[in-house]
Coordinates of C-alpha atoms in Angstrom, one line a residue:
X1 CA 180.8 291.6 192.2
X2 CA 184.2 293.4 191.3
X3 CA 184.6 292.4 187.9
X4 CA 187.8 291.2 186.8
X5 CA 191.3 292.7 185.8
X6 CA 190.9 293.9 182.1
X7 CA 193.6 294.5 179.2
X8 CA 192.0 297.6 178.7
X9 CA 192.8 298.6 182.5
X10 CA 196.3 297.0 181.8
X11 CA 196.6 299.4 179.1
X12 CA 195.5 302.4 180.5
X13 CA 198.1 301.8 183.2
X14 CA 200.9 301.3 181.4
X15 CA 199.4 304.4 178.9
X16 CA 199.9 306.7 181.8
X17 CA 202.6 305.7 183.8
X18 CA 204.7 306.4 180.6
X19 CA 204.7 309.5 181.9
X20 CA 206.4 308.8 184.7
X21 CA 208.8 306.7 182.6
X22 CA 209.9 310.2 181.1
X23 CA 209.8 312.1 184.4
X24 CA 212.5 309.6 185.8
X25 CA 214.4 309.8 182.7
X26 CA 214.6 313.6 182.7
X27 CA 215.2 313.4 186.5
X28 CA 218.3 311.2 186.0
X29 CA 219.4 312.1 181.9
X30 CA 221.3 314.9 182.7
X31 CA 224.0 313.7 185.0
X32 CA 226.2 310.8 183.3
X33 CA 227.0 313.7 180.4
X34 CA 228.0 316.9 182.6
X35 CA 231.5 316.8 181.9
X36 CA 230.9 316.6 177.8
X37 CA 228.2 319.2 178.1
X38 CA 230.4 321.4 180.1
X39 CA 232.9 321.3 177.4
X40 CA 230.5 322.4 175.0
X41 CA 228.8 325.5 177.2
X42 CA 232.7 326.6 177.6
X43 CA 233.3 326.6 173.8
X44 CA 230.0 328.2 173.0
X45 CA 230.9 330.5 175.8
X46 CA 234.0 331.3 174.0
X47 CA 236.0 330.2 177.6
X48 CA 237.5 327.5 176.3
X49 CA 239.3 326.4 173.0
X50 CA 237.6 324.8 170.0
X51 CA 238.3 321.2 170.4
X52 CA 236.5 318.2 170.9
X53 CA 236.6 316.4 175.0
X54 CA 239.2 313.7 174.8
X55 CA 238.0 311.0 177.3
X56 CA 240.2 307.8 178.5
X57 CA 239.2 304.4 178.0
X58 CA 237.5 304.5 181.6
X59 CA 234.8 307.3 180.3
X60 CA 237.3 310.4 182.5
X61 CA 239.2 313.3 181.0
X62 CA 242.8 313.0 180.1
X63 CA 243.7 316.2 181.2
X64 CA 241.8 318.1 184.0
X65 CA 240.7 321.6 183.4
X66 CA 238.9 324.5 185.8
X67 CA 235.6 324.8 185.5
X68 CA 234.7 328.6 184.4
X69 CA 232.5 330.1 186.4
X70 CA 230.3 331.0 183.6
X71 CA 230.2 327.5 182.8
X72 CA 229.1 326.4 186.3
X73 CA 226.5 328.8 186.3
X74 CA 225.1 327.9 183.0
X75 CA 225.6 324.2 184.3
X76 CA 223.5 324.8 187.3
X77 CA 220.6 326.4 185.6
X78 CA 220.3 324.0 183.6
X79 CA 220.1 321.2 186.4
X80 CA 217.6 323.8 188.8
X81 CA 215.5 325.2 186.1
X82 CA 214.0 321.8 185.8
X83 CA 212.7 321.4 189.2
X84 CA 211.7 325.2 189.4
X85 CA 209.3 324.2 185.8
X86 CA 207.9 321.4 188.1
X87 CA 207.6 323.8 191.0
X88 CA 205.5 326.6 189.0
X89 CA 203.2 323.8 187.1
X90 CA 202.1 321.6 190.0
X91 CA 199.6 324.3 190.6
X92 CA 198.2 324.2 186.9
X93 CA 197.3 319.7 188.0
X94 CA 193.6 320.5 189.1
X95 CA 193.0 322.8 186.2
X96 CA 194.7 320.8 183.2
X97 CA 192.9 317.2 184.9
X98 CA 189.1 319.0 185.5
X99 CA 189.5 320.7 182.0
X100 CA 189.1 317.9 179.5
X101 CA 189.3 315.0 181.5
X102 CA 192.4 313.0 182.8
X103 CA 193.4 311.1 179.5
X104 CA 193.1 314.3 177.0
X105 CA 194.8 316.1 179.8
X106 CA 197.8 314.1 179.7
X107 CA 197.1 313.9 176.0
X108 CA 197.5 317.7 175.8
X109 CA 200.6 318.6 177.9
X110 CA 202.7 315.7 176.0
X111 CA 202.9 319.0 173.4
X112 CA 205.4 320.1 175.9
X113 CA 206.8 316.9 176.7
X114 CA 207.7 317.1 172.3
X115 CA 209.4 320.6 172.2
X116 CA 211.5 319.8 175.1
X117 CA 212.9 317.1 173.5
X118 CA 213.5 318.9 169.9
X119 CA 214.9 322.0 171.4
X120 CA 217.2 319.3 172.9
X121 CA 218.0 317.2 170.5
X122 CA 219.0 320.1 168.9
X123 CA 221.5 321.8 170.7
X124 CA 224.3 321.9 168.8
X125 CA 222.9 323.7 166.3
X126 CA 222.9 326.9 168.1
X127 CA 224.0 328.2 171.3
X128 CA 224.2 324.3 173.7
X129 CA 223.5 326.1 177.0
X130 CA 220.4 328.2 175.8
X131 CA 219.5 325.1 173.7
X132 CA 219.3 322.8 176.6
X133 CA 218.4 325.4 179.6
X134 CA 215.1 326.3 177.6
X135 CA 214.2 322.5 176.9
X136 CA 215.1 321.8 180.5
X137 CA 212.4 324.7 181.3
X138 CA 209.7 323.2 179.2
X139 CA 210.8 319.9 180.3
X140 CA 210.0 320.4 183.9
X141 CA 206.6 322.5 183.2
X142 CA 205.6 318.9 181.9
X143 CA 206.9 316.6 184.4
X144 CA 205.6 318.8 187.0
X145 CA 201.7 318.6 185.4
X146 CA 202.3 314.8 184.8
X147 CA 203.5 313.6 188.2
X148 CA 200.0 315.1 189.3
X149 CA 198.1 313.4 186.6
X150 CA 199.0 310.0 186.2
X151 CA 198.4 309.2 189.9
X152 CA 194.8 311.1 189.6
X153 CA 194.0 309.3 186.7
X154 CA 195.4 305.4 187.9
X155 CA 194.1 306.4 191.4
X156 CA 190.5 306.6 190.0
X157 CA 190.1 303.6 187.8
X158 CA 192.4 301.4 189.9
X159 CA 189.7 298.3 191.6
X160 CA 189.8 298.7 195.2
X161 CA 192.2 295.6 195.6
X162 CA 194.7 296.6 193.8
X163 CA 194.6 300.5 194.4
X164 CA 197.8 300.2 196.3
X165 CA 199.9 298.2 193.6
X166 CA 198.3 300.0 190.3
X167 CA 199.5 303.9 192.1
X168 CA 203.2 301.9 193.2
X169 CA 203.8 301.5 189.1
X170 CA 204.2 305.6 189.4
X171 CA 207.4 305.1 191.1
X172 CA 207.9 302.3 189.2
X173 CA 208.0 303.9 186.3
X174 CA 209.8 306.8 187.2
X175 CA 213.1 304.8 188.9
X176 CA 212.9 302.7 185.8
X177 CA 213.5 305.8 183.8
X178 CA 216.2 307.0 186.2
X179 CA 217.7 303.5 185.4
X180 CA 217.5 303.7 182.0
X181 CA 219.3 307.3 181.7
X182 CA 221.8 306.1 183.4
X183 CA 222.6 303.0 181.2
X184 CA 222.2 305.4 178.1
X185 CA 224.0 307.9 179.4
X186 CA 227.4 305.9 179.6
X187 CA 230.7 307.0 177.7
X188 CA 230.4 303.9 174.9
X189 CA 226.3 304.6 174.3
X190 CA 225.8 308.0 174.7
X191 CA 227.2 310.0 176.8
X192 CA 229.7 311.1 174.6
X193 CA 230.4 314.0 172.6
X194 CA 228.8 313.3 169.6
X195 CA 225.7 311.4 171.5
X196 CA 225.2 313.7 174.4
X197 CA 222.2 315.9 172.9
X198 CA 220.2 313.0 171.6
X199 CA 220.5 311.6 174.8
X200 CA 219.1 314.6 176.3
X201 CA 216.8 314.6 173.5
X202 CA 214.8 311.2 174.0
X203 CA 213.2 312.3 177.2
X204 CA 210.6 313.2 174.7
X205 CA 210.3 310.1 173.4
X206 CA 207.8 308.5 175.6
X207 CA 205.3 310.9 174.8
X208 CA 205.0 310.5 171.3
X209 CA 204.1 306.8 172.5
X210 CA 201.7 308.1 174.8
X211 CA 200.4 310.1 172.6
X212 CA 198.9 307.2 170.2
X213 CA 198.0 304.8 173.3
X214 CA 195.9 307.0 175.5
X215 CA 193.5 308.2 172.7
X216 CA 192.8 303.7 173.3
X217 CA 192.4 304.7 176.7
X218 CA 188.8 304.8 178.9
X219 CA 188.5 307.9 180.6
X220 CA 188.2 308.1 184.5
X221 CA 184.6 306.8 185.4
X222 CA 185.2 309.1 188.7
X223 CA 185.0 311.8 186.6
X224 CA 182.7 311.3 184.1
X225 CA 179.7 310.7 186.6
X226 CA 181.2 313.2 189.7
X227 CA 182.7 316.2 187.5
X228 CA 180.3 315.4 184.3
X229 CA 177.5 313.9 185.3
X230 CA 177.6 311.5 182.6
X231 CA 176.5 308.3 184.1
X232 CA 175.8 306.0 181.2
X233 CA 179.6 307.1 179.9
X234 CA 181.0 306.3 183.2
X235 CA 179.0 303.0 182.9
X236 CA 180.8 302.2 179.6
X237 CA 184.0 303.3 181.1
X238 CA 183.5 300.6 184.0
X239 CA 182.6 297.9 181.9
X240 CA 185.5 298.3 179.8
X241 CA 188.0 298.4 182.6
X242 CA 186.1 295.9 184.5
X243 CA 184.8 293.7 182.2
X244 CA 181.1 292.4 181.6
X245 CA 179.8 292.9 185.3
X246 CA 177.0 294.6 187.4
X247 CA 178.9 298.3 188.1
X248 CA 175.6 299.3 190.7
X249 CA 178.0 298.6 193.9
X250 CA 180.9 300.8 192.2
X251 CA 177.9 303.5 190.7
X252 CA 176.2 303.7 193.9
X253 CA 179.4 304.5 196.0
X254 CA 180.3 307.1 193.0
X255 CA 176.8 308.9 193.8
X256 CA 177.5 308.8 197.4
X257 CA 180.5 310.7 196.8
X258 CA 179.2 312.6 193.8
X259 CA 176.3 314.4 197.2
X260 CA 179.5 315.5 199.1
X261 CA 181.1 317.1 196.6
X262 CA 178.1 319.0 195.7
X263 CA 177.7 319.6 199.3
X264 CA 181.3 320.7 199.5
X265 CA 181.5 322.8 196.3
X266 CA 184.6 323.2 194.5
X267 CA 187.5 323.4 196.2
X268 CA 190.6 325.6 195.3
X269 CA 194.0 325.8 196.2
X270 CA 193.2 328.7 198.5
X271 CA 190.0 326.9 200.0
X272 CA 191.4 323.9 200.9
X273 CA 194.8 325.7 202.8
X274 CA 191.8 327.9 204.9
X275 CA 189.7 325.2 205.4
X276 CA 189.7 323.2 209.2
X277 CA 187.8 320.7 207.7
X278 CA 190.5 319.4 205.3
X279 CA 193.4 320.7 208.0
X280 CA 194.1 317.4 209.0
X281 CA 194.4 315.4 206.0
X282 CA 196.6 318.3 204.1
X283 CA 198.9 318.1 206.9
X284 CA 199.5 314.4 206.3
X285 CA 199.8 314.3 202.9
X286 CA 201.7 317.3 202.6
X287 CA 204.2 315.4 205.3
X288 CA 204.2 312.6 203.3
X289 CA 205.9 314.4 200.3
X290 CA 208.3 316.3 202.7
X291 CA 209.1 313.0 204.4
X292 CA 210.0 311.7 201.1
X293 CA 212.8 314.9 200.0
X294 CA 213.7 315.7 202.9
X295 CA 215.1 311.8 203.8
X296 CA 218.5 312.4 202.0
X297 CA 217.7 310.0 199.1
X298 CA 218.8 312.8 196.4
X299 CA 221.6 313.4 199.2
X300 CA 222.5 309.4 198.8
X301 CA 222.7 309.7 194.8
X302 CA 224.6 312.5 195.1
X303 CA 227.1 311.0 197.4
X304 CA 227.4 307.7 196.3
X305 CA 229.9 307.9 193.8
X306 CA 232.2 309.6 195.7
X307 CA 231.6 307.1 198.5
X308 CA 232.2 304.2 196.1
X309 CA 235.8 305.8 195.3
X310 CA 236.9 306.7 198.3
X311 CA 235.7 302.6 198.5
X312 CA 238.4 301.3 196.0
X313 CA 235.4 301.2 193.4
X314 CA 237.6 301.5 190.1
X315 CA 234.5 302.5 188.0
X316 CA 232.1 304.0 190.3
X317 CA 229.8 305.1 187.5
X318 CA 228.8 301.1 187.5
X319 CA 228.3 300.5 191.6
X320 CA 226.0 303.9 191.0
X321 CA 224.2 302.0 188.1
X322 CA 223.9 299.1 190.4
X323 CA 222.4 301.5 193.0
X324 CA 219.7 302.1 190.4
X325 CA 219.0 298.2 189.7
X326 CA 218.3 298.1 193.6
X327 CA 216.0 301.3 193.3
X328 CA 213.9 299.6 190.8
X329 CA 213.8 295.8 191.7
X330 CA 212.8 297.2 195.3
X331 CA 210.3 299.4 193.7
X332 CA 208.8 295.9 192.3
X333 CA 208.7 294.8 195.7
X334 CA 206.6 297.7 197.2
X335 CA 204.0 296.9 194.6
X336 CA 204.1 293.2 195.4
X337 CA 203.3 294.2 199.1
X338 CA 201.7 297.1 199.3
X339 CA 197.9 295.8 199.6
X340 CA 199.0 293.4 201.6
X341 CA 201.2 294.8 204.2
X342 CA 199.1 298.4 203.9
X343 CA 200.8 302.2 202.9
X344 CA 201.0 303.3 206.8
X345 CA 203.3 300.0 207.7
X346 CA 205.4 299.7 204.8
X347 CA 206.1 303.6 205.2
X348 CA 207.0 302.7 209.0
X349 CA 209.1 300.5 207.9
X350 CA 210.8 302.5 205.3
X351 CA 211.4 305.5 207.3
X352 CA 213.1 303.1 210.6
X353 CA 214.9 301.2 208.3
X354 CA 216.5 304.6 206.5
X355 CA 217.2 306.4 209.8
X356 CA 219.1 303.4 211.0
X357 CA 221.4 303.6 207.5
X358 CA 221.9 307.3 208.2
X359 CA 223.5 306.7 211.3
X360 CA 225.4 303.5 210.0
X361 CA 226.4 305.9 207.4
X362 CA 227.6 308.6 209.5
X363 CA 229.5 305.8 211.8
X364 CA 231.0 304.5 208.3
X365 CA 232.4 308.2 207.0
X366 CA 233.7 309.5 210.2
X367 CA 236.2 306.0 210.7
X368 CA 236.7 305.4 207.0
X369 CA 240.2 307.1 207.5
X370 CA 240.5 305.3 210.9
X371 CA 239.7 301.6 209.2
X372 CA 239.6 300.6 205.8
X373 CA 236.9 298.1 205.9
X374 CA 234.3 300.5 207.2
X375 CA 234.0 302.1 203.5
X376 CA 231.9 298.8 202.6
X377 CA 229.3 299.4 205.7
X378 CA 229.2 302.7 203.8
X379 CA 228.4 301.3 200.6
X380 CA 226.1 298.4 202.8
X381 CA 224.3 301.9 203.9
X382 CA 223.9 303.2 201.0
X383 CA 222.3 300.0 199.1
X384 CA 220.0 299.5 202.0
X385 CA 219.2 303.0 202.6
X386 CA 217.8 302.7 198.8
X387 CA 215.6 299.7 199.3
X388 CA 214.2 300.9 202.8
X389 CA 213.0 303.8 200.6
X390 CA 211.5 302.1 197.7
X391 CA 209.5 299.7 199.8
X392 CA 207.6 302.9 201.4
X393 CA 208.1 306.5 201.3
X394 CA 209.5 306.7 197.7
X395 CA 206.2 305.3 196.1
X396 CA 203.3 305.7 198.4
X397 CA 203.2 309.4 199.3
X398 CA 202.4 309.9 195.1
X399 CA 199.3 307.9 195.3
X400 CA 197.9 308.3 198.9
X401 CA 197.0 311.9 198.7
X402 CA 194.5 310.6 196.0
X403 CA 192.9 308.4 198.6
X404 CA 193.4 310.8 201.4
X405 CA 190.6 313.2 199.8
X406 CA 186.9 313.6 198.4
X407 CA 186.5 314.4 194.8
X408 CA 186.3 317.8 195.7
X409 CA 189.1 318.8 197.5
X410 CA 191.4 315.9 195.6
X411 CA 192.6 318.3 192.3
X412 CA 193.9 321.0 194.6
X413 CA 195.2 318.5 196.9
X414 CA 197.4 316.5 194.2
X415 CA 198.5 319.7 193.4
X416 CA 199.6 321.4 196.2
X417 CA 201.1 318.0 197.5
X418 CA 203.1 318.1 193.8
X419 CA 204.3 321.7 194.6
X420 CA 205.5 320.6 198.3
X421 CA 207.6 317.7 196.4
X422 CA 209.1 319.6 193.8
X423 CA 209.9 322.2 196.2
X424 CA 211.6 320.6 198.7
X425 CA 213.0 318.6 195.6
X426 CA 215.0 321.7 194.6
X427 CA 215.6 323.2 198.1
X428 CA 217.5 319.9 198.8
X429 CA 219.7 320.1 195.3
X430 CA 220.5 323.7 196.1
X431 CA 221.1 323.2 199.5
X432 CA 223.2 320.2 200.0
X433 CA 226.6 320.7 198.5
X434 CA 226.8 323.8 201.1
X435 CA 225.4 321.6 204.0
X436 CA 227.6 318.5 203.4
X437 CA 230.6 321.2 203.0
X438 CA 229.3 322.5 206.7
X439 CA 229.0 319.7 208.6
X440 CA 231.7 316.8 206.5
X441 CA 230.9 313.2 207.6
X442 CA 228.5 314.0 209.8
X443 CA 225.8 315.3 207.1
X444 CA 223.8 312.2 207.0
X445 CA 222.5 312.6 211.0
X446 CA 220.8 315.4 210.1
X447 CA 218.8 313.1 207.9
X448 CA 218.9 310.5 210.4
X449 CA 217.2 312.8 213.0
X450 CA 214.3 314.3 210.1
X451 CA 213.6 310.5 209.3
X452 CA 213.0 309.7 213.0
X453 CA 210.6 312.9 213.5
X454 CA 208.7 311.1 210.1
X455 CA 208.8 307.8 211.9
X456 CA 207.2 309.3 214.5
X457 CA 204.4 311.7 212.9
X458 CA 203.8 308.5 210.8
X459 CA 203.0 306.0 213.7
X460 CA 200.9 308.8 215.5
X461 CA 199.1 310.5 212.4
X462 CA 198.7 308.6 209.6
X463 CA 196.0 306.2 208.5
X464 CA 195.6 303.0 207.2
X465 CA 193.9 303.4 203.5
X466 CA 194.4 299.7 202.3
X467 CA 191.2 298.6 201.3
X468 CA 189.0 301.5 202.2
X469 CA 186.8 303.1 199.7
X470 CA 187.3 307.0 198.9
X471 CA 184.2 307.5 201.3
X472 CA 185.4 305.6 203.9
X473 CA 188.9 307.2 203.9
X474 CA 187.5 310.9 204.2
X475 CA 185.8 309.9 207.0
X476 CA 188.4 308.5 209.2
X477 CA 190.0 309.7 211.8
X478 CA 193.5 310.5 211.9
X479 CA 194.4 311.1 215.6
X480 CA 196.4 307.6 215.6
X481 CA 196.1 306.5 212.3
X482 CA 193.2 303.7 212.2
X483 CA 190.5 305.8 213.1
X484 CA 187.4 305.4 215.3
X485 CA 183.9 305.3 215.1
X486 CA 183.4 308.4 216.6
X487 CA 186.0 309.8 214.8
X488 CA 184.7 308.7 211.6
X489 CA 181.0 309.7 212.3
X490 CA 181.8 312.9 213.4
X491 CA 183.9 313.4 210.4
X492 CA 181.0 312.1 208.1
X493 CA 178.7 314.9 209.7
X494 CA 181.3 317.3 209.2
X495 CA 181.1 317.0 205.3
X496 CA 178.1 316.3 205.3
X497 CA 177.4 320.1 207.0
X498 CA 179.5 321.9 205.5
X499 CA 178.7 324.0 202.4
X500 CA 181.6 326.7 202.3
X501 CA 184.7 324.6 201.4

C-alpha cells in the first residue's frame, strides 16, 4: 500500500518551494526599477544632479539622459553579482543538506535570505549601489543553496506517483515569483522612486514565512534512515507524510538503497567528475541544465520588449507581464502532465517546439521591415517559445538529477548540476547584448541550432524516469533512453562492485 496524499506532505511542499517563490522574485525584482535605480546610483555617484526621476503618466522619463558609465558599471554589478553568489554557493548544496538535514538546512540559510532583504530595503540610507550590490551578493549565495535544496528535499518525500508533479511546483514557484516582481515592480505600485528599495527589499520576505512553517515540517525519511540511520524516525516521518499505512514496501526499498551507498561510499564533487561509473548519468543531467540556459529563454525576456515595440505595443511593460502569465499558467500544465506524459517526452517536446519558434522568430525579425504584419508572428514566437519551455525543459531538469542518482552520489550531483545552471545562467546575461549586437536578426538561429543538438542528445540519451523507483533509475541504461535488461543488470553489478566512488 502507498498510503494516501497528506496535509502534512501538502505542507512541506508548499514549506519549501517558498524558496523558490523568492528565487524567482529575486531573479525577475530587479528589472521593472533600473531606470529609478539608475537615477539614484548617478546621484549618490555625484554624476548627476540632486533631483528626484520625473516619470510620464506611461511609467518613461520625460527627458532622456546618458547613462554614466559609472552608473552602468555599478548597474551591471548589481544585475551579475547575483548569479556569480548562486554560482560560488551551488557547491556548498551537499554540505549545507547532509549537515543537519534538508528542512534545518533550508531553515538555516533563510539567515541569508533576511540580511539580503534589510541591506536592501535599506538602501537609501547610505550609499544605493553599495546598499543593493552587497544584498544582491548575499541574495544570490541563498538562492544558489536553495535551488539545490528544495528539489532534494521534495524529490525525497515526494510518493512515487506524484514525483514528477511535486518536483514541477519548483518551477512553479519560481516563475510565479518572476510574475509577481513584475506586477510589483510597475510605476503606480512600486517601481517608483519612493518604492523602489522596498521592492527590492521583500525578496526576503518569503523566508521569514518559511522560517515558521518548516520547523511544522517532517524531515526527509531518505535521509533519516540512509545518512542517519534512524529508522524508527524515518518511520514516523513516513507515516506523517503518508498517513496511517504499512511503510515496509517504502522501508525495504530505502535499505536496498541504504547497501549501495555504503557500498559506494561518500561521494564528492571531485569523485563523482572522476568516476566512469557515474560518467553517464552526469553527462545527462549536466546537459539537461545546459539545455535549459543555453535555449535563449533569458535571450526571449530580454528581447521581448523591444520586440513588442517595434510591434506597435504602446505599453510593452504589460504584453511582457502577459509573457509571464503564459510562463506560469504553462508551468501549471507541466505539472498536470508530467506523470503522465513522462520527463524524457514532455522535454522532446519542449525542445522541438522551441527550435521551431527560433527559426519563426528569425523569419519574423529579418522581414519585420519588409512587412508589417510579420511583427505579430514575432510576438506569436515569443508566446509559444515560452510555453514550449515551461511544459519541459524549464521545470524538469531541477528535479530529474534527483532521480537520476543513488543516495550517494545525489548531493554532489544537485550541486554540480546547480553550478552548471547558474553558470551558464550568467555566461548567457553577459554574453548576449554583444552576440545579438554581432549577428542582428539573425541571433535567435543560433538558439534554434543548440535546441536541435538538445532534441537530439535528448531522444538518443536520456531515460524515462516516470514511475521508476531511485533503484531502478540508477540502474538503467542510458544508450537510448529506456534502458535494457542487460543494460540495467550490468549497471546493478557495477554498483554493486564498486567500493572506490
Amino acid at each position: 500500500m502507498q498510503g494516501q496524499q497528506t496535509s502534512t506532505l501538502a505542507l512541506a511542499v508548499f514549506s519549501a518551494v517558498l524558496g523558490s517563490l523568492q528565487f524567482g522574485y529575486s531573479l525577475g525584482v530587479i528589472n521593472a526599477p533600473q531606470k529609478v535605480i539608475e537615477q539614484h546610483y548617478g546621484r549618490s555617484l555625484g554624476v548627476l544632479p540632486e533631483e528626484p526621476l520625473l516619470l510620464s503618466e506611461n511609467g518613461t522619463e520625460t527627458e532622456k539622459r546618458e547613462v554614466h558609465p559609472s552608473v552602468v558599471m555599478y548597474w551591471s554589478l548589481s544585475v551579475s553579482i547575483f548569479s556569480i553568489g548562486g554560482v560560488v554557493s551551488s557547491f556548498l548544496v551537499g554540505f549545507i543538506g547532509d549537515l543537519r538535514g534538508r528542512v534545518k538546512g533550508m531553515l538555516m540559510v533563510n539567515v541569508l535570505a533576511v540580511v539580503a532583504g534589510l541591506l536592501m530595503v535599506m538602501a537609501k540610507m547610505w550609499k544605493p549601489h553599495v546598499m543593493v550590490i552587497a544584498g544582491r551578493c548575499v541574495m544570490g549565495f541563498y538562492c544558489g543553496l536553495s535551488s539545490g535544496l528544495v528539489p532534494m528535499y521534495i524529490g525525497e518525500i515526494a510518493p512515487m506517483a506524484y514525483r514528477g508533479a511535486l518536483g514541477t511546483l519548483h518551477q512553479l514557484a519560481t516563475v510565479t515569483g518572476i510574475l509577481l516582481s513584475q506586477v510589483l515592480g510597475l510605476e503606480f505600485l512600486l517601481g517608483n522612486d519612493y518604492y523602489w528599495p522596498l521592492l527590492l527589499g521583500l525578496s526576503g520576505a518569503p523566508a521569514v514565512l518559511q522560517s515558521l512553517l518548516l520547523p511544522l515540517c517532517p524531515e526527509s525519511p531518505r535521509y533519516l534512515y540512509i545518512k542517519r540511520d534512524m529508522v524508527e524516525e524515518a518511520k514516523k516521518s513516513l507515516r506523517r507524510l503518508k498517513g496511517e499505512y504499512d511503510p515496509s514496501a517504502d522501508l525495504e526499498e530505502m535499505r536496498r538503497e541504504k547497501e549501495e551507498v555504503e557500498k559506494e561510499a561518500q561521494v564528492s564533487i571531485a569523485v563523482l567528475v572522476r568516476s566512469s561509473l557515474y560518467r553517464q548519468q552526469l553527462f545527462v543531467a549536466l546537459m539537461m541544465h545546459l539545455s535549459q540556459q543555453l535555449s535563449g529563454i533569458n535571450a526571449i525576456f530580454y528581447y521581448s520588449t523591444a520586440i513588442f515595440e517595434r510591434a506597435g505595443v504602446t505599453q510593452p511593460v504589460y504584453a511582457t507581464i502577459g509573457v509571464g502569465v503564459i510562463n506560469t499558467v504553462f508551468t501549471m500544465v507541466s505539472v498536470a502532465l508530467v506523470d503522465r506524459a513522462g520527463r524524457r517526452t514532455l522535454t522532446l517536446i519542449g525542445l522541438g517546439g522551441m527550435c521551431i519558434c527560433a527559426v519563426a522568430m528569425t523569419v519574423g525579425l529579418v522581414y519585420l521591415s519588409v512587412y508589417s504584419w510579420m511583427s505579430y508572428v514575432s510576438m506569436s514566437a515569443i508566446f509559444l517559445f515560452v510555453c514550449f519551455f515551461e511544459i519541459g525543459p524549464g521545470p524538469i531538469p531541477w528535479f530529474i538529477v534527483a532521480e537520476l542518482f543513488s543516495q550517494g552520489p545525489r548531493p554532489a550531483a544537485i550541486a554540480l548540476a546547480g553550478c552548471t545552471n547558474w553558470t551558464s545562467n550568467f555566461i548567457i546575461g553577459m554574453t548576449f547584448p554583444y552576440i545579438e549586437a554581432l549577428c542582428g536578426s539573425y541571433v535567435f538561429i543560433l538558439f534554434a541550432v543548440l535546441l536541435f543538438g538538445f532534441t537530439v542528445f535528448t531522444y538518443l540519451r536520456v531515460p524515462e524516469t516516470k514511475g521508476k523507483t531511485f533503484e531502478e533509475i540508477a540502474a538503467t541504461g542510458f544508450g537510448t533512453g529506456t534502458g535494457t535488461g542487460t543494460g540495467t543488470s550490468t549497471e546493478l553489478e557495477q554498483l554493486k562492485s564498486d567500493s572506490h566512488a
